[in-house]
Coordinates of C-alpha atoms in Angstrom, one line a residue:
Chain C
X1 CA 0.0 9.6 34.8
X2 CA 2.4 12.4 34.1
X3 CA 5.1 10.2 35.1
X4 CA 4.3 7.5 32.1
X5 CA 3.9 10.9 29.8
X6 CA 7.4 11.6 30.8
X7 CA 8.6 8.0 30.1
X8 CA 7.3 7.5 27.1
X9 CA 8.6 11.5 25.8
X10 CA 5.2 12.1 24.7
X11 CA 5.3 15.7 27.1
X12 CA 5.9 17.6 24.4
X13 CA 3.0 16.4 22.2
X14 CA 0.6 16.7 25.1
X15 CA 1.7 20.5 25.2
X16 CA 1.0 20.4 22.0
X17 CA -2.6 19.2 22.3
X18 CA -3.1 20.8 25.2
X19 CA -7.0 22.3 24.9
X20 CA -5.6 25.9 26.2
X21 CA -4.4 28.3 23.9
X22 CA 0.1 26.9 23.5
X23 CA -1.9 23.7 22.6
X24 CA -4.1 23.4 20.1
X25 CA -6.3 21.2 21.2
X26 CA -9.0 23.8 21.5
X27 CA -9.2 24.5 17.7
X28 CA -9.0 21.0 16.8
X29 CA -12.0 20.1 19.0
X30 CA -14.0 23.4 17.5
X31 CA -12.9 21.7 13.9
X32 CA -14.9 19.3 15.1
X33 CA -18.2 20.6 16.7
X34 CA -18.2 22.6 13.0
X35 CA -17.8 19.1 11.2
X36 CA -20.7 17.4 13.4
X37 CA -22.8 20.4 12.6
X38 CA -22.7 20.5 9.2
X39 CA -22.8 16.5 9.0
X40 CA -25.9 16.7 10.8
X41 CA -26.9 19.4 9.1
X42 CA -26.2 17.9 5.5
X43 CA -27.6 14.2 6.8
X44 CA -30.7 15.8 8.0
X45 CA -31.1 17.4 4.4
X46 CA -30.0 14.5 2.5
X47 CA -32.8 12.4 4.2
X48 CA -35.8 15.3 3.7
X49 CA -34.9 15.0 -0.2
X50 CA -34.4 11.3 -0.3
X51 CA -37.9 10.2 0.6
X52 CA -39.3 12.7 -1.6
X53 CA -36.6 11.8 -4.0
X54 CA -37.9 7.8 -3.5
X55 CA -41.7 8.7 -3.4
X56 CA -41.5 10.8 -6.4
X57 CA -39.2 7.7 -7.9
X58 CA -41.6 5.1 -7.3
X59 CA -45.0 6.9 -7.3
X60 CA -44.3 9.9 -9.6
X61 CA -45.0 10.5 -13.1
X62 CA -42.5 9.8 -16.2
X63 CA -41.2 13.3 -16.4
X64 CA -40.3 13.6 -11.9
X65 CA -39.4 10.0 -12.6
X66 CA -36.7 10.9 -15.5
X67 CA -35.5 14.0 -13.6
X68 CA -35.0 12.3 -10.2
X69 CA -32.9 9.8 -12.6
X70 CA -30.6 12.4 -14.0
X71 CA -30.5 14.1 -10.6
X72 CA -29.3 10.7 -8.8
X73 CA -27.2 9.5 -12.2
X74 CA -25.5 12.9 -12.5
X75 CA -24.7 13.4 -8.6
X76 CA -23.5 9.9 -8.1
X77 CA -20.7 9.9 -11.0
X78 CA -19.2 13.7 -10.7
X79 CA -16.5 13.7 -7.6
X80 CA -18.3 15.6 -4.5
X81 CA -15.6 18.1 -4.6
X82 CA -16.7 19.1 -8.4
X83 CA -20.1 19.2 -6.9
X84 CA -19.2 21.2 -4.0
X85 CA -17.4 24.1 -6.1
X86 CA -20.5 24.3 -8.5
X87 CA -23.2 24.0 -5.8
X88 CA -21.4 26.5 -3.6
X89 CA -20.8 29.2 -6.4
X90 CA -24.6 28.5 -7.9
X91 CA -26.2 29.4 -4.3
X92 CA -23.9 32.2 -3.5
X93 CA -24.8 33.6 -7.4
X94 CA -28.7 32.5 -7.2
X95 CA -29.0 33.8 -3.3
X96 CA -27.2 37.0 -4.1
X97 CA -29.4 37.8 -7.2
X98 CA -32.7 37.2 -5.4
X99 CA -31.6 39.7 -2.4
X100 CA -29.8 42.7 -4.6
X101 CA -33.6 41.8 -6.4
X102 CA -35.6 42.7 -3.4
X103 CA -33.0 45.7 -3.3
X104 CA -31.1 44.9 -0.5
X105 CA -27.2 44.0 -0.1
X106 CA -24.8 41.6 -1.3
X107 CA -24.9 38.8 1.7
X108 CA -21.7 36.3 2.4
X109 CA -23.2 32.8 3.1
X110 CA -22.0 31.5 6.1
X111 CA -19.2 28.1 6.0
X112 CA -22.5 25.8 7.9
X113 CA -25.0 26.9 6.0
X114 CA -23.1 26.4 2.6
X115 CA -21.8 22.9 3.5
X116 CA -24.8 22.2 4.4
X117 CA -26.6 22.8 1.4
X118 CA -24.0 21.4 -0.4
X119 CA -23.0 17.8 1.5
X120 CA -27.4 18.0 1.7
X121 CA -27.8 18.2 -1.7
X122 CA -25.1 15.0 -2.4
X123 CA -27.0 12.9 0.2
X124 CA -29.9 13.7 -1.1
X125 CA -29.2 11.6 -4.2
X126 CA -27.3 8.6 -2.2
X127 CA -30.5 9.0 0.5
X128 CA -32.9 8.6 -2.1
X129 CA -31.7 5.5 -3.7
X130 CA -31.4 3.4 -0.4
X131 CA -35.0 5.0 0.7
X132 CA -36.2 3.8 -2.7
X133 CA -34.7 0.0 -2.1
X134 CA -36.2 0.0 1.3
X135 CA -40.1 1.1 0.6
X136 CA -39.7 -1.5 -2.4
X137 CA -39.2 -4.4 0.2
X138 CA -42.1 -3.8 1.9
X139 CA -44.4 -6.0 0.9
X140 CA -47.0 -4.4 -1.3
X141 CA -50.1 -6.3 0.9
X142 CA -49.3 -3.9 3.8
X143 CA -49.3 -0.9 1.9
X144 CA -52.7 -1.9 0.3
X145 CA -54.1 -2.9 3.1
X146 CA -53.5 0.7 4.9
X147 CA -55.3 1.7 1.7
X148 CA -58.4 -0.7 2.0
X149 CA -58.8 1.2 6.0
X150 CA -59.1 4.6 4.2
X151 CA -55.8 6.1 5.2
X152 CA -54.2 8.9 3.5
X153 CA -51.1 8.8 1.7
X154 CA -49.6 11.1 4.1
X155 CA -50.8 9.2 6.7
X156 CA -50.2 5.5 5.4
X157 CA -46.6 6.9 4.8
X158 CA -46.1 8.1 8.4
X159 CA -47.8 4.9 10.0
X160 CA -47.0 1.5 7.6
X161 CA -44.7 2.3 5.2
X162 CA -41.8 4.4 6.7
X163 CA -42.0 1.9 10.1
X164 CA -41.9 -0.9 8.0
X165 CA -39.2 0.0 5.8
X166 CA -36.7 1.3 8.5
X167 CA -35.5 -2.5 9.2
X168 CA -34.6 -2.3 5.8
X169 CA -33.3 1.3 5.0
X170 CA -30.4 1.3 8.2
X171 CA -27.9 -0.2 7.0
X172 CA -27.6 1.5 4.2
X173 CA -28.7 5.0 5.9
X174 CA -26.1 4.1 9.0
X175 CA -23.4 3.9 6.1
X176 CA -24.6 7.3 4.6
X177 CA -23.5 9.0 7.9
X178 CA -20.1 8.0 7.8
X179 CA -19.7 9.4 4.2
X180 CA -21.7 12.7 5.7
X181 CA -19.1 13.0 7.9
X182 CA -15.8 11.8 6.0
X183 CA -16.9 14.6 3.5
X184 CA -16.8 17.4 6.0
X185 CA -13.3 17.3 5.4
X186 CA -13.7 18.1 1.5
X187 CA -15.1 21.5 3.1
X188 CA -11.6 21.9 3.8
X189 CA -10.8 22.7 0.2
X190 CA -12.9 25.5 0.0
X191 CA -11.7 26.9 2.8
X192 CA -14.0 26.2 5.9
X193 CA -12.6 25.5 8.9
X194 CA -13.5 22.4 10.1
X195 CA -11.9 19.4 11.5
X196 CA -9.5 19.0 8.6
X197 CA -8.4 22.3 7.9
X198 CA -8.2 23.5 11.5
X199 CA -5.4 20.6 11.6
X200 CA -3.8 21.5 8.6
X201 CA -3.7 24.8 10.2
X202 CA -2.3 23.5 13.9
X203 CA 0.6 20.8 11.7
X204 CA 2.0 23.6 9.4
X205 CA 2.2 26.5 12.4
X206 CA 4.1 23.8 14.9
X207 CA 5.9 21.7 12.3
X208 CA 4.1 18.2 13.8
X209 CA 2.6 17.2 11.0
X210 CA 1.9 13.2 12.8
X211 CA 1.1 14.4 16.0
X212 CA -1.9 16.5 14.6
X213 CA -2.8 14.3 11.6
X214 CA -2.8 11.6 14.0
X215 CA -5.2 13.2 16.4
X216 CA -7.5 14.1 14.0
X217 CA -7.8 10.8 12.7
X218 CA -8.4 9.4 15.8
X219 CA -11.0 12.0 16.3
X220 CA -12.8 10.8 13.3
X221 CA -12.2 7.1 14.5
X222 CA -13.8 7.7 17.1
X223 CA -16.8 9.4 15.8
X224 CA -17.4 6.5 13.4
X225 CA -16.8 3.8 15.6
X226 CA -19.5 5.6 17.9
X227 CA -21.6 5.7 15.5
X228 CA -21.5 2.3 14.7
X229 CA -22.5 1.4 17.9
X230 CA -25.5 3.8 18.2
X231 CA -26.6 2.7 14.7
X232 CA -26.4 -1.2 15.9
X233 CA -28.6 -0.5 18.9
X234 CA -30.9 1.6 16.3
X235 CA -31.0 -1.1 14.1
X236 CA -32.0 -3.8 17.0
X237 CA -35.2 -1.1 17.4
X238 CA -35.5 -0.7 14.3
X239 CA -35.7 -5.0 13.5
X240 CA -38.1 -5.2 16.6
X241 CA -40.5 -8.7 16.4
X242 CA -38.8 -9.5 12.9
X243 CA -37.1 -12.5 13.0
X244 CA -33.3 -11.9 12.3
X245 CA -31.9 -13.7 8.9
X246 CA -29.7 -16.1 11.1
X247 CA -33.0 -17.8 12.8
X248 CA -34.6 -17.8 9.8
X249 CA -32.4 -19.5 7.0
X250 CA -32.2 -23.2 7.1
Chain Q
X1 CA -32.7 -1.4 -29.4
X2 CA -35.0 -1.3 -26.8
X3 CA -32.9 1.6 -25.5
X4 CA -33.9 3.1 -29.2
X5 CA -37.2 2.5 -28.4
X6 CA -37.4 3.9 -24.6
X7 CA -35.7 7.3 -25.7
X8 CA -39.1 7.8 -28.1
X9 CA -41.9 8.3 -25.8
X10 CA -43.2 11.2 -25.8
X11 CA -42.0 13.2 -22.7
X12 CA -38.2 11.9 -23.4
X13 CA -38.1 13.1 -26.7
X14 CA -39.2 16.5 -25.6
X15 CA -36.8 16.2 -22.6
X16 CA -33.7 15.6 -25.0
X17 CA -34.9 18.4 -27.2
X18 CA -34.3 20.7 -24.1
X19 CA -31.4 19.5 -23.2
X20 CA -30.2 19.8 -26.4
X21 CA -31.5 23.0 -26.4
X22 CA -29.7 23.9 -23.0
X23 CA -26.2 22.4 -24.8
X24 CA -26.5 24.4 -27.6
X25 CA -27.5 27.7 -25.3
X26 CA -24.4 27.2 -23.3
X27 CA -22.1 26.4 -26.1
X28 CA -23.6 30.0 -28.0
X29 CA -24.2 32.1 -25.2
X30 CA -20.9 31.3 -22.3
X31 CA -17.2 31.6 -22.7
X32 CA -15.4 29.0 -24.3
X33 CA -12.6 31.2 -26.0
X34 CA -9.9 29.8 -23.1
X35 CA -10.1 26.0 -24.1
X36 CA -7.5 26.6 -26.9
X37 CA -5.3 27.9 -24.6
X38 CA -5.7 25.4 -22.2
X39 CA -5.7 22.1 -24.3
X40 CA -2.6 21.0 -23.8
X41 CA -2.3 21.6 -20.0
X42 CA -5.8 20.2 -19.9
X43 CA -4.9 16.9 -21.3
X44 CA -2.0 16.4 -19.5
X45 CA -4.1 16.5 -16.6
X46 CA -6.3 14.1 -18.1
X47 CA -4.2 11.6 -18.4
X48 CA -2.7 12.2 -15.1
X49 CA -6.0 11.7 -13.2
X50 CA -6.4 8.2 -15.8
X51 CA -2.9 6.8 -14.8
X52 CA -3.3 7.6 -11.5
X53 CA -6.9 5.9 -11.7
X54 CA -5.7 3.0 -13.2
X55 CA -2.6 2.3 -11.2
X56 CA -3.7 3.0 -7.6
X57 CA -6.5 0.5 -8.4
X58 CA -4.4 -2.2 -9.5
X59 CA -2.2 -1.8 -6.4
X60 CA -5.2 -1.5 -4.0
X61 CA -6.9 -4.2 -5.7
X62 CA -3.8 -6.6 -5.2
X63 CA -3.2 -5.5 -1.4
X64 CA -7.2 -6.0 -1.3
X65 CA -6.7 -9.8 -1.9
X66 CA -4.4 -10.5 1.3
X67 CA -6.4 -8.2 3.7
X68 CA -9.6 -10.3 2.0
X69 CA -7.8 -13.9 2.8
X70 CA -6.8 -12.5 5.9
X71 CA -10.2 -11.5 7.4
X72 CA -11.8 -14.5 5.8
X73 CA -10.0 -17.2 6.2
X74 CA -6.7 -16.2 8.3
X75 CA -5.8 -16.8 11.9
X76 CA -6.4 -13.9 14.5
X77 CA -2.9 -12.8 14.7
X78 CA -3.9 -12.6 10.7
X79 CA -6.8 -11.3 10.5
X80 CA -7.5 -8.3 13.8
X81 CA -4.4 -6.2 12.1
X82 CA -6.4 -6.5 8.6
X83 CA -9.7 -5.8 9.9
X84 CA -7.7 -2.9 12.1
X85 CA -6.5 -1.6 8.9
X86 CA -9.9 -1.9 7.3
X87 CA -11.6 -0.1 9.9
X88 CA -8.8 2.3 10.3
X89 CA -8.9 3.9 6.2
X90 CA -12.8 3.9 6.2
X91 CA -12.9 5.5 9.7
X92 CA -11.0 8.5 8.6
X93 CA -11.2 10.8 5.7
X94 CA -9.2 10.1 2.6
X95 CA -8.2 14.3 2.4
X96 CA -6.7 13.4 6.2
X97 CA -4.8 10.5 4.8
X98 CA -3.3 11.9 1.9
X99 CA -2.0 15.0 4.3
X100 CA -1.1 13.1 6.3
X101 CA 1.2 10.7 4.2
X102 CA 2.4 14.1 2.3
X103 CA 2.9 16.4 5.0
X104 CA 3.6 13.9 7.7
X105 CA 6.6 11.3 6.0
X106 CA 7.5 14.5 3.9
X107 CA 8.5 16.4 6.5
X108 CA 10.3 13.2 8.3
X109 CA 12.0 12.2 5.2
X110 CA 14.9 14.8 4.8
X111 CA 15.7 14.4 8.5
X112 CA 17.5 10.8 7.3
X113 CA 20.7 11.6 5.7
X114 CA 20.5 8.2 4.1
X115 CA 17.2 9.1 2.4
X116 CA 18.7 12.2 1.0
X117 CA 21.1 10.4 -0.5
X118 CA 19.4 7.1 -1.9
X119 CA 18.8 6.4 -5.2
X120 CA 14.7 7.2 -4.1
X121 CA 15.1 11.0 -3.0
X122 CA 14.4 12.0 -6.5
X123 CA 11.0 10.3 -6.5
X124 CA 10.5 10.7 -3.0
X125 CA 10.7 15.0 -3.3
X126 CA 7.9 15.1 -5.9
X127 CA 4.2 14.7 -4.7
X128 CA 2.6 11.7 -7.0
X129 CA 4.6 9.0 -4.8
X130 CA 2.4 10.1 -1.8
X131 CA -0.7 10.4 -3.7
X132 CA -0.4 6.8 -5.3
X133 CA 0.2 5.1 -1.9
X134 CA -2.7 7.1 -0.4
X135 CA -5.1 6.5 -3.3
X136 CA -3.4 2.2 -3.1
X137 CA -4.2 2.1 0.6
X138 CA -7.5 3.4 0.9
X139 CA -9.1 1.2 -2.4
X140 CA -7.3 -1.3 -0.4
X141 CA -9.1 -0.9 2.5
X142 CA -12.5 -0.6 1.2
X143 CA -11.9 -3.8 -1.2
X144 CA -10.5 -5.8 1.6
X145 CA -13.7 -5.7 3.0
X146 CA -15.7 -6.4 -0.2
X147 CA -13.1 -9.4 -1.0
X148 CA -13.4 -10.6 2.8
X149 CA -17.2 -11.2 1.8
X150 CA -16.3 -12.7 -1.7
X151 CA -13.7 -15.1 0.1
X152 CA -16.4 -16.8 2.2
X153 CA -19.1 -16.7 -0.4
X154 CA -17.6 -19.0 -2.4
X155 CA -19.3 -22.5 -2.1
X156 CA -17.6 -24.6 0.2
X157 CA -18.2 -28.0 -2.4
X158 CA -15.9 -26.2 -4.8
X159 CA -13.0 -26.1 -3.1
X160 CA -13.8 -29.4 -1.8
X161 CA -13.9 -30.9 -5.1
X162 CA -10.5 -29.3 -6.4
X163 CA -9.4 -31.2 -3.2
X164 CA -10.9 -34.2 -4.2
X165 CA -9.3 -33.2 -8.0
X166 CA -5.6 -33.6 -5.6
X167 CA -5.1 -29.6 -6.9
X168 CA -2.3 -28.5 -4.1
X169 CA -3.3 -25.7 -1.9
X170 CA -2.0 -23.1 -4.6
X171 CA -3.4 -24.2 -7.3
X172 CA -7.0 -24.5 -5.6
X173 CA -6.6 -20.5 -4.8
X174 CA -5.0 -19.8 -8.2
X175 CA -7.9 -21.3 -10.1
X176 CA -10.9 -21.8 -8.6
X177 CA -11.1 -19.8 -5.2
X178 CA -10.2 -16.5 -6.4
X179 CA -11.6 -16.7 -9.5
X180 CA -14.8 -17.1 -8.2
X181 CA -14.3 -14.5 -5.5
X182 CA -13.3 -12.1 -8.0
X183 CA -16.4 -12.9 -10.2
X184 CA -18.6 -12.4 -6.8
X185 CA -17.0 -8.7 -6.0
X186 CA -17.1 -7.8 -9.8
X187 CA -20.4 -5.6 -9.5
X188 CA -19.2 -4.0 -6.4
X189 CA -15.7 -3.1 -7.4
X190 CA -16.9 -1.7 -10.8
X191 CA -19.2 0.5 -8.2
X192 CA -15.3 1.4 -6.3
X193 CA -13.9 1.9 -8.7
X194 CA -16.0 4.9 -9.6
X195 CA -15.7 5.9 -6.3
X196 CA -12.0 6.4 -6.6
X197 CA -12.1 8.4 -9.8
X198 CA -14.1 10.4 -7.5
X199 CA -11.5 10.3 -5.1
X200 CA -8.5 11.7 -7.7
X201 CA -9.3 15.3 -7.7
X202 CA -8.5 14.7 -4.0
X203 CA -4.5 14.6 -5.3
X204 CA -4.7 18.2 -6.3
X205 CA -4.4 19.3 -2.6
X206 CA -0.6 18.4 -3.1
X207 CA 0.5 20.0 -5.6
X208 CA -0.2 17.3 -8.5
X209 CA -2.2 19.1 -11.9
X210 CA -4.4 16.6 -12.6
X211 CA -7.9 17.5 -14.5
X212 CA -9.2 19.0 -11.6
X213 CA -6.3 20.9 -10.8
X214 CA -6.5 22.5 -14.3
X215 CA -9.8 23.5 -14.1
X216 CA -9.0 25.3 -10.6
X217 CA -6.3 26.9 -12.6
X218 CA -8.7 28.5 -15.4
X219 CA -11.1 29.9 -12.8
X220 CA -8.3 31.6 -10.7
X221 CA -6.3 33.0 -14.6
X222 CA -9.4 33.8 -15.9
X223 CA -12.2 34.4 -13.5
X224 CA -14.4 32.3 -15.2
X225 CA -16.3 29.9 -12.6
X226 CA -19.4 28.1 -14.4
X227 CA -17.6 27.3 -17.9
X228 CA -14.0 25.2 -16.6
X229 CA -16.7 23.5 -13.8
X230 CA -19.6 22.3 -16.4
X231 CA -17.0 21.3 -18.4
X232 CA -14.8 19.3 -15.7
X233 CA -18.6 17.3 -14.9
X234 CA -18.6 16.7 -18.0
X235 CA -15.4 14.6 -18.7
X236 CA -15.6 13.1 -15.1
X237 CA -19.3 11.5 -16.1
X238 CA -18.1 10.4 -19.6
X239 CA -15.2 8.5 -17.6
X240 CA -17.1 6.8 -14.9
X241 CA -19.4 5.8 -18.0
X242 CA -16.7 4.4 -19.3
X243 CA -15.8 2.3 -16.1
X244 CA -19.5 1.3 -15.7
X245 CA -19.4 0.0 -19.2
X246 CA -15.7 -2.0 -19.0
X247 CA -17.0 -3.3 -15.9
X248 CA -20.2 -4.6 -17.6
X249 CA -18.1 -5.7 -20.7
X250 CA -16.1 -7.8 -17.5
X251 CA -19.2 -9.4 -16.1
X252 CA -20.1 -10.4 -19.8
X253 CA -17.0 -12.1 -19.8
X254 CA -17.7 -14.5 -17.4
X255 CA -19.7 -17.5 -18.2
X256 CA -22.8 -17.6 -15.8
X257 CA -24.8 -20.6 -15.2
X258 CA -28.4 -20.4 -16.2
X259 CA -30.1 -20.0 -13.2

């Protein structure tokens, strides 16, 4: 092994990504733990609002209907950094004002917490849209006849229509992960250390600009080829006893 | 007029009162005395963000239609490096590609003393070069995916019957294959296509004052955060309106068969 590191001159970039502290493989890797957080986080969020965000779509009346529209309209046309700067000065402000109301001091919000409020809050519009596409496809006859048993809404949601929709809804929700997690790096810009910035950081202090941009790259790579994988195999759950669309056309 | 007539019920007219309400309440009550002295910054940056919008999806979209053919139609030796490439831009983050196209080849640049002194080391020292080839290659890599799929969805008796027509291999792509591929991606793309004006403000990161960058600029002169923000929403919805409604004007354009 070290010998072929040798050949190929590669020793000095694996002292440079070396996970002690002359490499900085260490900070890269906490860049990332941060990133997965807060893309968990954010993806987490984003999905609490979006089934609201569909239910209140499909079920509510005019006036949540109308909102939810300017909500989703308004989040999916201004860039996600725009957003990002407003949302992130707006909770500081609104936060801030509620606890020097309650008389106590000024807090800082913490780089997670904000992002994911923030990256939640963008999801939650994306989120709601696929959600809303998915609970339409389910046939209506189910949903009623959960109805004619007697269930509850809550209960007809948790047991008919949420199964029956997931077939439907992963695609679209497996592809709202990787945006959760290629917009970590917008975090960046505000200036919280996560993958992106911590590379930044590690090129401009060494001068290898390709080694480290390369790595982290491939760190991302890897991250969304895995979840592609782990998404498939959810999907195959998910699409359990349907027939897929290959068998059934022609 | 139907649109007329939706905007009357009821609740909406109330809801437009209050928003015009909210308008005028921001307009009155926050700070609005620094656009004067911003205009003309502030439409330079405009336009940058537009050119930048327009060109790097014109390049992307003409890169797209190779990596499309490619992954459709072309051999492996073809089509794995195109799918690679694909996967490759939307694996990553486009803020990780830019930095790394700026920071990375602009650092390796001025080692070549034949760089430093070609006719491109003009171009090659300021930052929009990097941005553009960033902004080209990743439309390119999402559309090369959405082309791949408009490649083999056009009908297979079409291309037969240009063959049948004795229209030479050329000619069948030129006018009936990627027309009709084109007119299949045309609601998707109009949907990139926001997507990368989403992506510009991106560019700012190196050093290029584009609309965004401007509005960065008032906040830090003038500590004014809410005002430059709303404002910078604003123009960024009014153009991806604007691209929503060419692209609808595109789709028009094309004659559809009643169905």
């Amino acid at each position: 092994m070290n010998t072929l590191v040798e050949a190929l001159g590669l020793s000095h970039t694996v002292e440079l990504l070396s996970l002690s502290p002359p490499g900085w493989g260490g900070n890269l890797l906490r860049g990332l733990a941060h990133s997965l957080e807060i893309a968990i986080g954010a993806y987490a969020f984003g999905l609490i609002i979006g089934l609201f965000g569909a239910y209140g779509k499909l079920n509510g009346g005019p006036v949540v209907r109308d909102l939810l529209g300017v909500y989703t309209t308004v989040v999916r046309a201004v860039p996600e950094l725009v957003l990002i700067l407003i949302l992130y000065f707006v909770g500081t402000d609104l936060l801030n004002r509620v606890v020097t109301g309650f008389g106590y001091e000024r807090v800082e919000i913490s780089g997670v917490a904000a992002g994911i409020w923030v990256l939640g809050i963008v999801q939650g519009a994306y989120a709601t849209e696929v959600l809303r596409g998915a609970i339409l496809a389910v046939p209506v006859g189910q949903i009623e006849a959960a109805r004619a048993y007697g269930m509850s809404p809550l209960l007809t949601m948790r047991r008919v229509t949420i199964p029956a929709m997931m077939s439907f809804a992963i695609p679209g929700l497996a592809n709202l992960w990787l945006i959760a997690t290629k917009d970590t790096a917008l975090l960046a810009i505000v200036g919280f250390h996560e993958l992106t910035l911590e590379t930044k950081q590690a090129a401009s202090s060494t001068r290898a600009y390709f080694t480290f941009f390369l790595a982290a790259g491939g760190l991302y790579l890897c991250v969304t080829l895995l979840s592609g994988v782990v998404f498939k195999r959810v999907e195959r759950w998910a699409r359990k006893g349907q027939r897929s669309l290959r068998e059934a056309g022609s | 007029m139907s649109a007329f007539r939706a905007a009357l019920l009821p609740h909406r007219i109330v809801m437009i009162l209050l928003t015009l309400a909210l308008v005028a309440w921001c307009a009155y009550s926050m700070r609005w005395d620094w656009i004067p002295k911003y205009a003309d910054l502030a439409l330079e940056g405009l336009w940058r963000t537009i050119w930048i919008l327009i060109v790097t999806t014109i390049l992307g979209f003409l890169l797209a239609i190779p990596l499309g053919l490619a992954q459709a139609v072309g051999p492996w030796y073809l089509s794995a490096p195109a799918k690679a490439f694909c996967t490759i831009i939307r694996g990553t983050p486009l803020l990780l590609q830019i930095w790394l196209l700026y920071f990375g080849l602009g650092s390796l640049f001025p080692q070549f003393p034949w760089i430093r002194e070609s006719e491109l080391w003009p171009y090659l020292r300021q930052a929009w070069p990097y941005a553009v080839l960033a902004l080209s290659l990743s439309y390119a890599g999402y559309e090369g995916e959405v082309m791949r799929g408009a490649f083999s969805g056009v009908a297979k008796g079409q291309i037969e019957a240009a063959k049948a027509f004795g229209m030479s291999r050329f000619t069948i792509f030129r006018r009936i294959w990627l027309p009709q591929a084109i007119q299949n991606a045309l609601p998707t793309l109009g949907g990139e296509t926001i997507l990368q004006l989403k992506a510009t403000p991106l560019v700012a990161s190196i050093t290029i004052i584009d609309i965004y960058a401007v509005a960065s600029r008032v906040r830090q002169d003038t500590f004014i955060v809410y005002e430059p923000l709303l404002l910078l929403a604003v123009i960024y919805m009014a153009i991806a309106g604007i691209i929503a409604l060419f692209f609808k004007w595109l789709e028009g354009r094309v004659p559809v068969k009643a169905r």
